[in-house]
Amino acid sequence: MEHIRTTKVEQVKLLDRFSTSNKSLTGTLYLTATHLLFIESSQRETWILHHHIAAVEKLPLTTSGCPLVIQCKNFRIVHFVVPRERDCHDIYNSLLQLSRTAQYDELYAFSYNPKQNSSEQVKGWQLIDLAEEYKRMGVPNANWQLSDANRDYKICETYPKELYVPRTASKPIIVGSSKFRSKGRFPVLSYYHKDKEAAICRCSQPLSGFSARCLEDEHMLQAISKANPSNRFMYVMDTRPKLNAMANRAAGKGYENEDNYSNIRFQFVGIENIHVMRSSLQKLLEVSGTKGLSVNDFLSGLENSGWLRHIKAVLDAAVFLVKAIAVESASVLVHCSDGWDRTSQVCSLGALLLDSYYRTIKGFMVLIEKDWISFGHKFSDRCCQLDGDPKEISPVFTQFLESVWNLTEQFPQGFEYNEAFLLQIHEHVHSCQFGNFLGNCQKEREELKFKEKTYSLWPFLLQEQKKYQNPLYNPDFSPELTLLEPNTVSFNFKFWRNMYHQFDRSMHPRQSVLDLIMNMSEQNKQMEKDIKELEAKIKRKNSQSDAVLVKEPLQSAPPAPMALKTSPCFKKEQPLMPVNDSVRTIEGSNTADNRYSEFMEEFSKAEPAVVSLEYGMARMTC
Amino acid sequence: MLGSGAKAAKPSFVSYISPEEIHIKEPIEKEVNPRLLPGELLLCEANTVYKYIQEDGSNRGTYGKLVCTNFKIAFLDEDSASDDNEPQFKNKIVGENDITLQCVDQIYGVYDEKKKLLTGQLRKYPEKLIIYCKDLRVFHFCLRYTKEEEVKRIVSGIVHHSQTPKLLKRLFLFSYASAAPNNTDGRNQTVMFDTLEDWRDELERTKGNVKYKAVVTNEGYRVSEKIYKTISKPPYELLKTDDLSSSLPSLQDIQTAYTRFKQLFLIDNSTDFWATDVKWFSLLESTNWLEIIRRFLKKAIEVAECLERQHTNVLLIEESATDLCCVISSLVQVMMDSYSRTKSGFQSLIQKEWVTGGHGFLDRCNHLHKTDKEEAPVFLLLLNCVWQLVQQYPPAFEFTETYLTVLSDSLYVPIFSTFFFNSQHQKDTNTTGESLKIQSGPFKFLTVWDWSVQFEPKAQALLSNPLYAEKPKPDKSQRKTTRFKHQRQLSLPLTQTKSSPKRGFFREETDHLIKNLLGKRIGKFINSSDEPHNSFREFYDSWHSKPVDYHGLLLPCIDGPEIKVWAQRYLRWIPEAQLHGGGTIATAAKILDLMEEVQSLQVKMDEEHSQAISRDVQAVPMLRNSARLSSLFPFALHQRQSIKPALPTSTWKDLEDEDDLVKRDDEFVDLTGDML
């Protein structure tokens, strides 16, 4: 609180960054310990979590006041005009302080209290059980076992404790191999395909330099290929561009020499590094933030940013991986430099393409827990949770979500979850409201006792899963272990409007077919219910008297046939993320924030709902 | 430049086969004969022609017979003879391997692996023939195994009949009309606007009869100069004039952009395809086609704003008033008048604005190959713009994108008169006029709006949008209260009389205006008000902030990212773009399933009410159980499999592109050891 110089400024204007007219909303700006709050004269509230603030900028003074622009990690950009320069300066300085956190226990997750008791808290953390997940895949088995080598994070600090390795990989081999790998991240199992008996394994780059070799590491790879009875050959995928990998040799790192390893096929796939990705996103944001963007400027900006090309590269790599497993039954070892960015992307997307379980709501949570959280994707550094090195920030996880979104666009029936689910996860990766994504690795999380002090996000998402359900989902579309074959032609990669313009009112689409379908399904459910009621009534009537039936009917039934002709379901816009103020399960963050969902809610207020949705929705937060 | 293609032929050609590679299948013993339409004559044919399945650069293909008639070029193989290989969505007139003569865009011959454009007289005969079609199909025929005389005959026949200038009377349209037995009068509900009654009804419908009346002033086509169109309200109010020739891209711009744009989709082989894929977005940008679509949509919003908000009449000016005017006035009506979003309404609109409105289809499509200079895809531009609206607001339209796609294909099917005249006048003089050799009096032409000519009911079902929300018929009690609003809303957009230039029904009051405008381009001085550009955006924003009414005003979002490529039309023949079990068709299938569920539930409910009234369910059987439909449905081609894990070629290109290390300075951060 000591950072807050001013807690309240009146007569502040909020501008729409895409509107060409200079219309603005006037209201009062408040600073709390956790949020920036703007209340319009119409009582509409905009909440911005301090942790979400990526940058604050003060623009030169104008006649109407001092402009203050705030850019958030969830791609919200707000443009305030504060009447007095002095106030603006105070807010600016306060926000600079508040948006920077020095240590974990100052993060919102440590003060956030969702009114759960401690047993609920524990249960929440137990919701995702990775041991259970490996069992589901079919390990341990005759070829793969759980290793206790990393019991006390002795071999690798950034790996989890429980690691699955080939049975034939003895402890000395593991230790030897880990010494030959960057950050000790030796090859371990990420996904096991029980039909093909093939595995996705992951590790970091070898410390091969120009000529070094390590027998244990060679044995390790051999053990992996031997653990696959259907194909003795295995692929080693270096997800980096070849030049990057070659450059690393000068630093004593590098890539596997095919001659030293038996039965491997080596392959570069050319995904760029975190710095390229960071600047690419920056360029994309510049393009998408342009007012009145023409098609040509958009297209050339998109091309120059390279952003969709990078998303494509990630998916191409995943497709390569998946084909090796599904078509050739070959195991694949994936690595990049340290094996926590590109490797996480490719392994998790590969698994998602191979296994329909990860296309369900619960399964997607498991996938993130496994390939991202437990294997040490550096969420804290990449998302800048604590004030740190700006060069460590990179939208690697955002790219993963965007790849998944592109897949959901290509296969509307293949996924149980919808876009809102992905957006919500993205929101909380940056919100620091839940413990899941805090820190850089499991060891750190244990030391800081996150599980005791914070809450897990997943039970909250599950609780409100109805709003994350894709109405087009067809479980028969992809039975267990059915391969999803995406098309990675550039044309098929789309700009993710609802991610990058989620908070830009004037950019929202006016309707969504999915919402219509959702309403139709609801309508059908309602009709089924009515039929049951009617049937029950008929039975009752029949037992009383047969004659009354014909006269009575229509009163009890809703005028459904009429309803279809005029298609009431088309009249009402359902929000992408339905909103209901009465239930607030996740509280604290921005309770009202101009996003798409709220925008749509206004419409539904304007026009009384014909189809009443039964479910009460929790408010979306931050 | 116009018409000849902005992009020159690709420099080299990859030959797929060498003779020894081919294992010659038994040439067809069974004689296959082309199915001919009434009036269709076989002109020449060639046997043992090898047609490649062009997708993957392998030399797979089939042998068959290539024929040329006065209607089409057709390839006949055993499959087409057996007929059990029926595609699901079949055009009854133009088969999968048929190319109408008007649909041929360009023909290339391959000589010693070099591609050469074939236009007129040929001295040497090619070993391969590549036919690029206006509906974006590409056919590759190998003639190496064909007898020499047959090659000569078929190649010169095809080139002559599809690429050289032609007389109007030689169009297949006329042979068909005189040979086809009693053509059905398929006007359905489409208003053809060829009688005074049609115009009166339209004024009645749009409540324009208060201020306007339909007048015959152009009996016998006396007023011939076409100069303007008007969308106007009461006669003595404000009038804003907009000179489209100065505020929109020219016909030449449109033609150049489209020529470049279509090259992106006329793919010879997968190598070409991956080459374009690498720089897809900038290639798309360089065509400028999407930007032109955006400019037209924007102009239409501006006009709509004048009518809706400023209550100003708008006079659209263009030299001939039959090109850009048609696009803008049609678009404005689609946006403002929900009747234009129904199938019959849209068809009537096209009759009104384009067919009787005097759009020169014959010249713009270059159907007669008289000159390339007049060619410009103006009507296609309209369809592209409407498609943008359809995909932004699916429930607002009674028709689907498939409807628009087959409509665009119908531009090249010369059995319908709709798109084969420059004006009503031309049609009339050619139908009735010099009663040459015709014994049976005036021709009776088919109209494209009779969809049953081209499609079976099963296929026609795909043209109707299951999501369309019909306009609720207001009951009488409601009418009173809503009347004012209703009328206002209708009166603005709909009170549109149009001066059909040749057979116009001008308003008397504006006759003097015509004289004043003749010969002058007055746009500039009237246009001086030059509305601030913001007002259009403001108009859009304020409309956007209100709930959408599918039967009211509909404005497209024209932000760069929202203008998209009409994938169904342009990518449908490219197997590389195919998604098995994916794409928007999956959504459509789900909707149909749901609709059926609703209907069966309703039937069930009705039954429960003892009166079982079963309603007709217009199901689309081919969409059922459609978990794995191709995204290119209903136009899907053959499946294609790649076995080995491989990176797409475009990625390979990137990998091979080893620019110097200096450019990769980012990676040097990597070397400092703290990066991944």
Short mmCIF file of N, CA and C in Angstrom, two decimals, chain A residues 325-431:
data_model
loop_
_atom_site.label_atom_id
_atom_site.label_comp_id
_atom_site.label_asym_id
_atom_site.label_seq_id
_atom_site.Cartn_x
_atom_site.Cartn_y
_atom_site.Cartn_z
N ILE A 325 5.11 -41.25 -35.08
CA ILE A 325 4.53 -42.20 -34.14
C ILE A 325 3.38 -42.97 -34.75
N ALA A 326 2.45 -42.26 -35.37
CA ALA A 326 1.24 -42.92 -35.86
C ALA A 326 1.48 -43.74 -37.12
N VAL A 327 2.37 -43.28 -37.98
CA VAL A 327 2.56 -43.99 -39.24
C VAL A 327 3.69 -45.01 -39.14
N GLU A 328 4.80 -44.60 -38.50
CA GLU A 328 5.95 -45.50 -38.47
C GLU A 328 6.11 -46.22 -37.14
N SER A 329 5.27 -45.92 -36.20
CA SER A 329 5.39 -46.49 -34.85
C SER A 329 6.78 -46.26 -34.26
N ALA A 330 7.40 -45.18 -34.65
CA ALA A 330 8.75 -44.91 -34.15
C ALA A 330 8.66 -43.98 -32.93
N SER A 331 9.54 -44.21 -31.97
CA SER A 331 9.61 -43.29 -30.85
C SER A 331 10.36 -42.03 -31.29
N VAL A 332 10.08 -40.94 -30.60
CA VAL A 332 10.71 -39.68 -30.97
C VAL A 332 11.25 -38.99 -29.73
N LEU A 333 12.49 -38.53 -29.82
CA LEU A 333 13.06 -37.72 -28.75
C LEU A 333 13.08 -36.27 -29.23
N VAL A 334 12.48 -35.39 -28.43
CA VAL A 334 12.37 -33.99 -28.83
C VAL A 334 13.25 -33.13 -27.93
N HIS A 335 14.00 -32.23 -28.51
CA HIS A 335 14.67 -31.25 -27.66
C HIS A 335 14.86 -29.94 -28.39
N CYS A 336 15.22 -28.92 -27.62
CA CYS A 336 15.58 -27.63 -28.22
C CYS A 336 16.89 -27.25 -27.56
N SER A 337 16.96 -26.11 -26.91
CA SER A 337 18.19 -25.80 -26.19
C SER A 337 18.13 -26.35 -24.77
N ASP A 338 17.24 -25.76 -23.96
CA ASP A 338 17.11 -26.27 -22.60
C ASP A 338 15.95 -27.23 -22.43
N GLY A 339 15.14 -27.33 -23.45
CA GLY A 339 14.05 -28.31 -23.40
C GLY A 339 12.88 -27.88 -22.55
N TRP A 340 12.67 -26.57 -22.43
CA TRP A 340 11.47 -26.18 -21.67
C TRP A 340 10.56 -25.23 -22.42
N ASP A 341 10.95 -24.78 -23.59
CA ASP A 341 10.06 -23.91 -24.36
C ASP A 341 9.52 -24.62 -25.60
N ARG A 342 10.36 -24.65 -26.64
CA ARG A 342 9.91 -25.30 -27.88
C ARG A 342 9.59 -26.76 -27.66
N THR A 343 10.38 -27.40 -26.78
CA THR A 343 10.13 -28.81 -26.51
C THR A 343 8.76 -29.01 -25.88
N SER A 344 8.41 -28.13 -24.94
CA SER A 344 7.08 -28.24 -24.32
C SER A 344 5.98 -28.05 -25.36
N GLN A 345 6.21 -27.08 -26.23
CA GLN A 345 5.20 -26.82 -27.27
C GLN A 345 4.99 -28.05 -28.15
N VAL A 346 6.08 -28.59 -28.63
CA VAL A 346 5.96 -29.68 -29.61
C VAL A 346 5.45 -30.96 -28.95
N CYS A 347 5.97 -31.28 -27.76
CA CYS A 347 5.52 -32.51 -27.09
C CYS A 347 4.04 -32.43 -26.76
N SER A 348 3.61 -31.29 -26.22
CA SER A 348 2.21 -31.23 -25.79
C SER A 348 1.27 -31.19 -27.00
N LEU A 349 1.66 -30.48 -28.04
CA LEU A 349 0.80 -30.47 -29.22
C LEU A 349 0.77 -31.83 -29.90
N GLY A 350 1.91 -32.50 -29.90
CA GLY A 350 1.95 -33.85 -30.47
C GLY A 350 1.00 -34.76 -29.74
N ALA A 351 1.05 -34.72 -28.42
CA ALA A 351 0.16 -35.57 -27.63
C ALA A 351 -1.30 -35.23 -27.88
N LEU A 352 -1.55 -33.94 -28.03
CA LEU A 352 -2.93 -33.50 -28.27
C LEU A 352 -3.47 -34.01 -29.61
N LEU A 353 -2.57 -34.09 -30.59
CA LEU A 353 -2.99 -34.60 -31.90
C LEU A 353 -3.18 -36.11 -31.88
N LEU A 354 -2.40 -36.77 -31.02
CA LEU A 354 -2.45 -38.23 -31.00
C LEU A 354 -3.59 -38.76 -30.15
N ASP A 355 -3.90 -38.06 -29.08
CA ASP A 355 -4.76 -38.63 -28.05
C ASP A 355 -5.95 -37.71 -27.78
N SER A 356 -7.14 -38.20 -28.08
CA SER A 356 -8.32 -37.34 -27.97
C SER A 356 -8.63 -36.96 -26.52
N TYR A 357 -8.01 -37.67 -25.56
CA TYR A 357 -8.25 -37.31 -24.17
C TYR A 357 -7.85 -35.85 -23.90
N TYR A 358 -6.77 -35.43 -24.55
CA TYR A 358 -6.28 -34.06 -24.31
C TYR A 358 -7.17 -33.02 -24.98
N ARG A 359 -8.13 -33.50 -25.74
CA ARG A 359 -9.08 -32.57 -26.36
C ARG A 359 -10.34 -32.44 -25.53
N THR A 360 -10.31 -33.03 -24.31
CA THR A 360 -11.41 -32.81 -23.38
C THR A 360 -10.96 -31.77 -22.36
N ILE A 361 -11.92 -31.24 -21.63
CA ILE A 361 -11.61 -30.18 -20.67
C ILE A 361 -10.63 -30.67 -19.61
N LYS A 362 -10.94 -31.79 -19.01
CA LYS A 362 -10.06 -32.33 -17.98
C LYS A 362 -8.71 -32.71 -18.57
N GLY A 363 -8.75 -33.34 -19.73
CA GLY A 363 -7.51 -33.80 -20.35
C GLY A 363 -6.57 -32.66 -20.69
N PHE A 364 -7.14 -31.53 -21.06
CA PHE A 364 -6.29 -30.39 -21.41
C PHE A 364 -5.58 -29.85 -20.17
N MET A 365 -6.30 -29.89 -19.04
CA MET A 365 -5.66 -29.46 -17.79
C MET A 365 -4.48 -30.39 -17.47
N VAL A 366 -4.73 -31.67 -17.65
CA VAL A 366 -3.68 -32.65 -17.38
C VAL A 366 -2.47 -32.40 -18.27
N LEU A 367 -2.75 -32.12 -19.53
CA LEU A 367 -1.67 -31.90 -20.49
C LEU A 367 -0.80 -30.71 -20.07
N ILE A 368 -1.46 -29.64 -19.65
CA ILE A 368 -0.71 -28.46 -19.22
C ILE A 368 0.09 -28.76 -17.97
N GLU A 369 -0.55 -29.47 -17.03
CA GLU A 369 0.18 -29.84 -15.80
C GLU A 369 1.42 -30.66 -16.15
N LYS A 370 1.26 -31.58 -17.08
CA LYS A 370 2.34 -32.51 -17.38
C LYS A 370 3.46 -31.84 -18.17
N ASP A 371 3.15 -31.39 -19.38
CA ASP A 371 4.23 -30.95 -20.26
C ASP A 371 4.73 -29.55 -19.98
N TRP A 372 3.94 -28.77 -19.30
CA TRP A 372 4.35 -27.38 -19.05
C TRP A 372 4.76 -27.14 -17.60
N ILE A 373 3.84 -27.43 -16.69
CA ILE A 373 4.12 -27.09 -15.30
C ILE A 373 5.17 -28.03 -14.71
N SER A 374 4.92 -29.35 -14.83
CA SER A 374 5.83 -30.26 -14.13
C SER A 374 7.20 -30.32 -14.80
N PHE A 375 7.24 -30.20 -16.12
CA PHE A 375 8.55 -30.28 -16.78
C PHE A 375 9.29 -28.95 -16.80
N GLY A 376 8.78 -28.00 -16.03
CA GLY A 376 9.60 -26.81 -15.79
C GLY A 376 9.64 -25.78 -16.90
N HIS A 377 8.49 -25.54 -17.55
CA HIS A 377 8.44 -24.34 -18.40
C HIS A 377 8.53 -23.15 -17.45
N LYS A 378 9.39 -22.20 -17.76
CA LYS A 378 9.64 -21.14 -16.78
C LYS A 378 8.56 -20.07 -16.84
N PHE A 379 7.38 -20.43 -16.29
CA PHE A 379 6.25 -19.49 -16.32
C PHE A 379 6.62 -18.15 -15.69
N SER A 380 7.30 -18.21 -14.56
CA SER A 380 7.61 -16.98 -13.85
C SER A 380 8.44 -16.04 -14.72
N ASP A 381 9.47 -16.59 -15.36
CA ASP A 381 10.33 -15.76 -16.20
C ASP A 381 9.63 -15.34 -17.48
N ARG A 382 8.99 -16.28 -18.13
CA ARG A 382 8.38 -16.00 -19.44
C ARG A 382 7.23 -15.00 -19.32
N CYS A 383 6.50 -15.07 -18.19
CA CYS A 383 5.35 -14.18 -18.03
C CYS A 383 5.69 -12.98 -17.15
N CYS A 384 6.93 -12.91 -16.73
CA CYS A 384 7.37 -11.79 -15.92
C CYS A 384 6.54 -11.62 -14.66
N GLN A 385 6.41 -12.71 -13.90
CA GLN A 385 5.61 -12.62 -12.68
C GLN A 385 6.32 -11.76 -11.64
N LEU A 386 7.64 -11.93 -11.57
CA LEU A 386 8.42 -11.09 -10.67
C LEU A 386 9.25 -10.15 -11.54
N ASP A 387 9.62 -9.05 -10.95
CA ASP A 387 10.43 -8.11 -11.68
C ASP A 387 11.74 -8.77 -12.04
N GLY A 388 11.99 -8.97 -13.32
CA GLY A 388 13.22 -9.68 -13.67
C GLY A 388 13.78 -9.24 -15.00
N ASP A 389 14.51 -10.13 -15.62
CA ASP A 389 15.17 -9.83 -16.88
C ASP A 389 14.14 -9.77 -18.00
N PRO A 390 14.00 -8.62 -18.62
CA PRO A 390 12.99 -8.52 -19.70
C PRO A 390 13.31 -9.43 -20.88
N LYS A 391 14.57 -9.83 -21.01
CA LYS A 391 14.93 -10.71 -22.13
C LYS A 391 14.40 -12.13 -21.93
N GLU A 392 13.98 -12.42 -20.72
CA GLU A 392 13.44 -13.76 -20.44
C GLU A 392 11.96 -13.87 -20.80
N ILE A 393 11.33 -12.70 -21.00
CA ILE A 393 9.90 -12.72 -21.31
C ILE A 393 9.69 -13.21 -22.73
N SER A 394 8.73 -14.12 -22.89
CA SER A 394 8.44 -14.60 -24.24
C SER A 394 7.08 -15.30 -24.27
N PRO A 395 6.34 -15.10 -25.34
CA PRO A 395 4.97 -15.63 -25.41
C PRO A 395 4.92 -17.09 -25.83
N VAL A 396 5.74 -17.92 -25.23
CA VAL A 396 5.81 -19.32 -25.65
C VAL A 396 4.51 -20.06 -25.34
N PHE A 397 3.99 -19.84 -24.16
CA PHE A 397 2.75 -20.52 -23.79
C PHE A 397 1.56 -19.96 -24.59
N THR A 398 1.57 -18.66 -24.83
CA THR A 398 0.53 -18.05 -25.66
C THR A 398 0.50 -18.72 -27.03
N GLN A 399 1.70 -18.98 -27.57
CA GLN A 399 1.77 -19.65 -28.87
C GLN A 399 1.17 -21.03 -28.82
N PHE A 400 1.41 -21.71 -27.71
CA PHE A 400 0.81 -23.04 -27.55
C PHE A 400 -0.71 -22.93 -27.59
N LEU A 401 -1.26 -22.01 -26.80
CA LEU A 401 -2.72 -21.85 -26.79
C LEU A 401 -3.24 -21.45 -28.17
N GLU A 402 -2.47 -20.62 -28.84
CA GLU A 402 -2.92 -20.19 -30.16
C GLU A 402 -2.88 -21.35 -31.16
N SER A 403 -1.89 -22.21 -31.03
CA SER A 403 -1.85 -23.39 -31.89
C SER A 403 -3.08 -24.25 -31.63
N VAL A 404 -3.41 -24.42 -30.37
CA VAL A 404 -4.58 -25.23 -30.03
C VAL A 404 -5.83 -24.57 -30.59
N TRP A 405 -5.89 -23.25 -30.46
CA TRP A 405 -7.07 -22.55 -31.00
C TRP A 405 -7.21 -22.77 -32.50
N ASN A 406 -6.07 -22.71 -33.19
CA ASN A 406 -6.13 -22.97 -34.63
C ASN A 406 -6.64 -24.38 -34.93
N LEU A 407 -6.25 -25.32 -34.08
CA LEU A 407 -6.76 -26.68 -34.26
C LEU A 407 -8.26 -26.73 -34.01
N THR A 408 -8.73 -26.01 -32.99
CA THR A 408 -10.17 -26.04 -32.72
C THR A 408 -10.93 -25.39 -33.88
N GLU A 409 -10.31 -24.43 -34.54
CA GLU A 409 -10.96 -23.83 -35.70
C GLU A 409 -11.01 -24.81 -36.87
N GLN A 410 -9.95 -25.60 -36.99
CA GLN A 410 -9.93 -26.57 -38.09
C GLN A 410 -10.86 -27.74 -37.84
N PHE A 411 -10.99 -28.12 -36.58
CA PHE A 411 -11.83 -29.28 -36.25
C PHE A 411 -12.88 -28.89 -35.22
N PRO A 412 -13.93 -28.24 -35.67
CA PRO A 412 -14.92 -27.73 -34.72
C PRO A 412 -15.57 -28.84 -33.90
N GLN A 413 -15.54 -30.06 -34.38
CA GLN A 413 -16.20 -31.13 -33.62
C GLN A 413 -15.23 -31.87 -32.71
N GLY A 414 -13.96 -31.59 -32.84
CA GLY A 414 -12.97 -32.43 -32.19
C GLY A 414 -12.66 -32.09 -30.74
N PHE A 415 -13.13 -30.94 -30.28
CA PHE A 415 -12.71 -30.49 -28.97
C PHE A 415 -13.89 -30.28 -28.03
N GLU A 416 -13.72 -30.73 -26.79
CA GLU A 416 -14.79 -30.53 -25.83
C GLU A 416 -14.82 -29.08 -25.36
N TYR A 417 -13.67 -28.44 -25.39
CA TYR A 417 -13.61 -27.07 -24.88
C TYR A 417 -13.69 -26.05 -26.02
N ASN A 418 -13.99 -24.84 -25.63
CA ASN A 418 -14.14 -23.78 -26.63
C ASN A 418 -13.06 -22.72 -26.44
N GLU A 419 -13.18 -21.71 -27.21
CA GLU A 419 -12.22 -20.60 -27.18
C GLU A 419 -12.15 -19.94 -25.80
N ALA A 420 -13.31 -19.82 -25.15
CA ALA A 420 -13.35 -19.14 -23.85
C ALA A 420 -12.46 -19.86 -22.84
N PHE A 421 -12.39 -21.15 -22.94
CA PHE A 421 -11.56 -21.94 -22.04
C PHE A 421 -10.08 -21.56 -22.22
N LEU A 422 -9.66 -21.49 -23.46
CA LEU A 422 -8.27 -21.15 -23.75
C LEU A 422 -7.97 -19.72 -23.28
N LEU A 423 -8.92 -18.83 -23.51
CA LEU A 423 -8.71 -17.44 -23.10
C LEU A 423 -8.62 -17.33 -21.58
N GLN A 424 -9.45 -18.10 -20.91
CA GLN A 424 -9.45 -18.05 -19.45
C GLN A 424 -8.13 -18.57 -18.88
N ILE A 425 -7.62 -19.62 -19.49
CA ILE A 425 -6.33 -20.14 -19.02
C ILE A 425 -5.24 -19.10 -19.26
N HIS A 426 -5.29 -18.49 -20.44
CA HIS A 426 -4.29 -17.46 -20.75
C HIS A 426 -4.35 -16.32 -19.73
N GLU A 427 -5.56 -15.97 -19.37
CA GLU A 427 -5.78 -14.93 -18.39
C GLU A 427 -5.06 -15.25 -17.08
N HIS A 428 -5.23 -16.49 -16.63
CA HIS A 428 -4.72 -16.84 -15.31
C HIS A 428 -3.25 -17.21 -15.30
N VAL A 429 -2.71 -17.51 -16.46
CA VAL A 429 -1.27 -17.72 -16.52
C VAL A 429 -0.59 -16.41 -16.11
N HIS A 430 -1.24 -15.31 -16.43
CA HIS A 430 -0.65 -14.01 -16.12
C HIS A 430 -1.21 -13.35 -14.87
N SER A 431 -2.35 -13.84 -14.37
CA SER A 431 -3.00 -13.12 -13.27
C SER A 431 -2.29 -13.32 -11.93
#
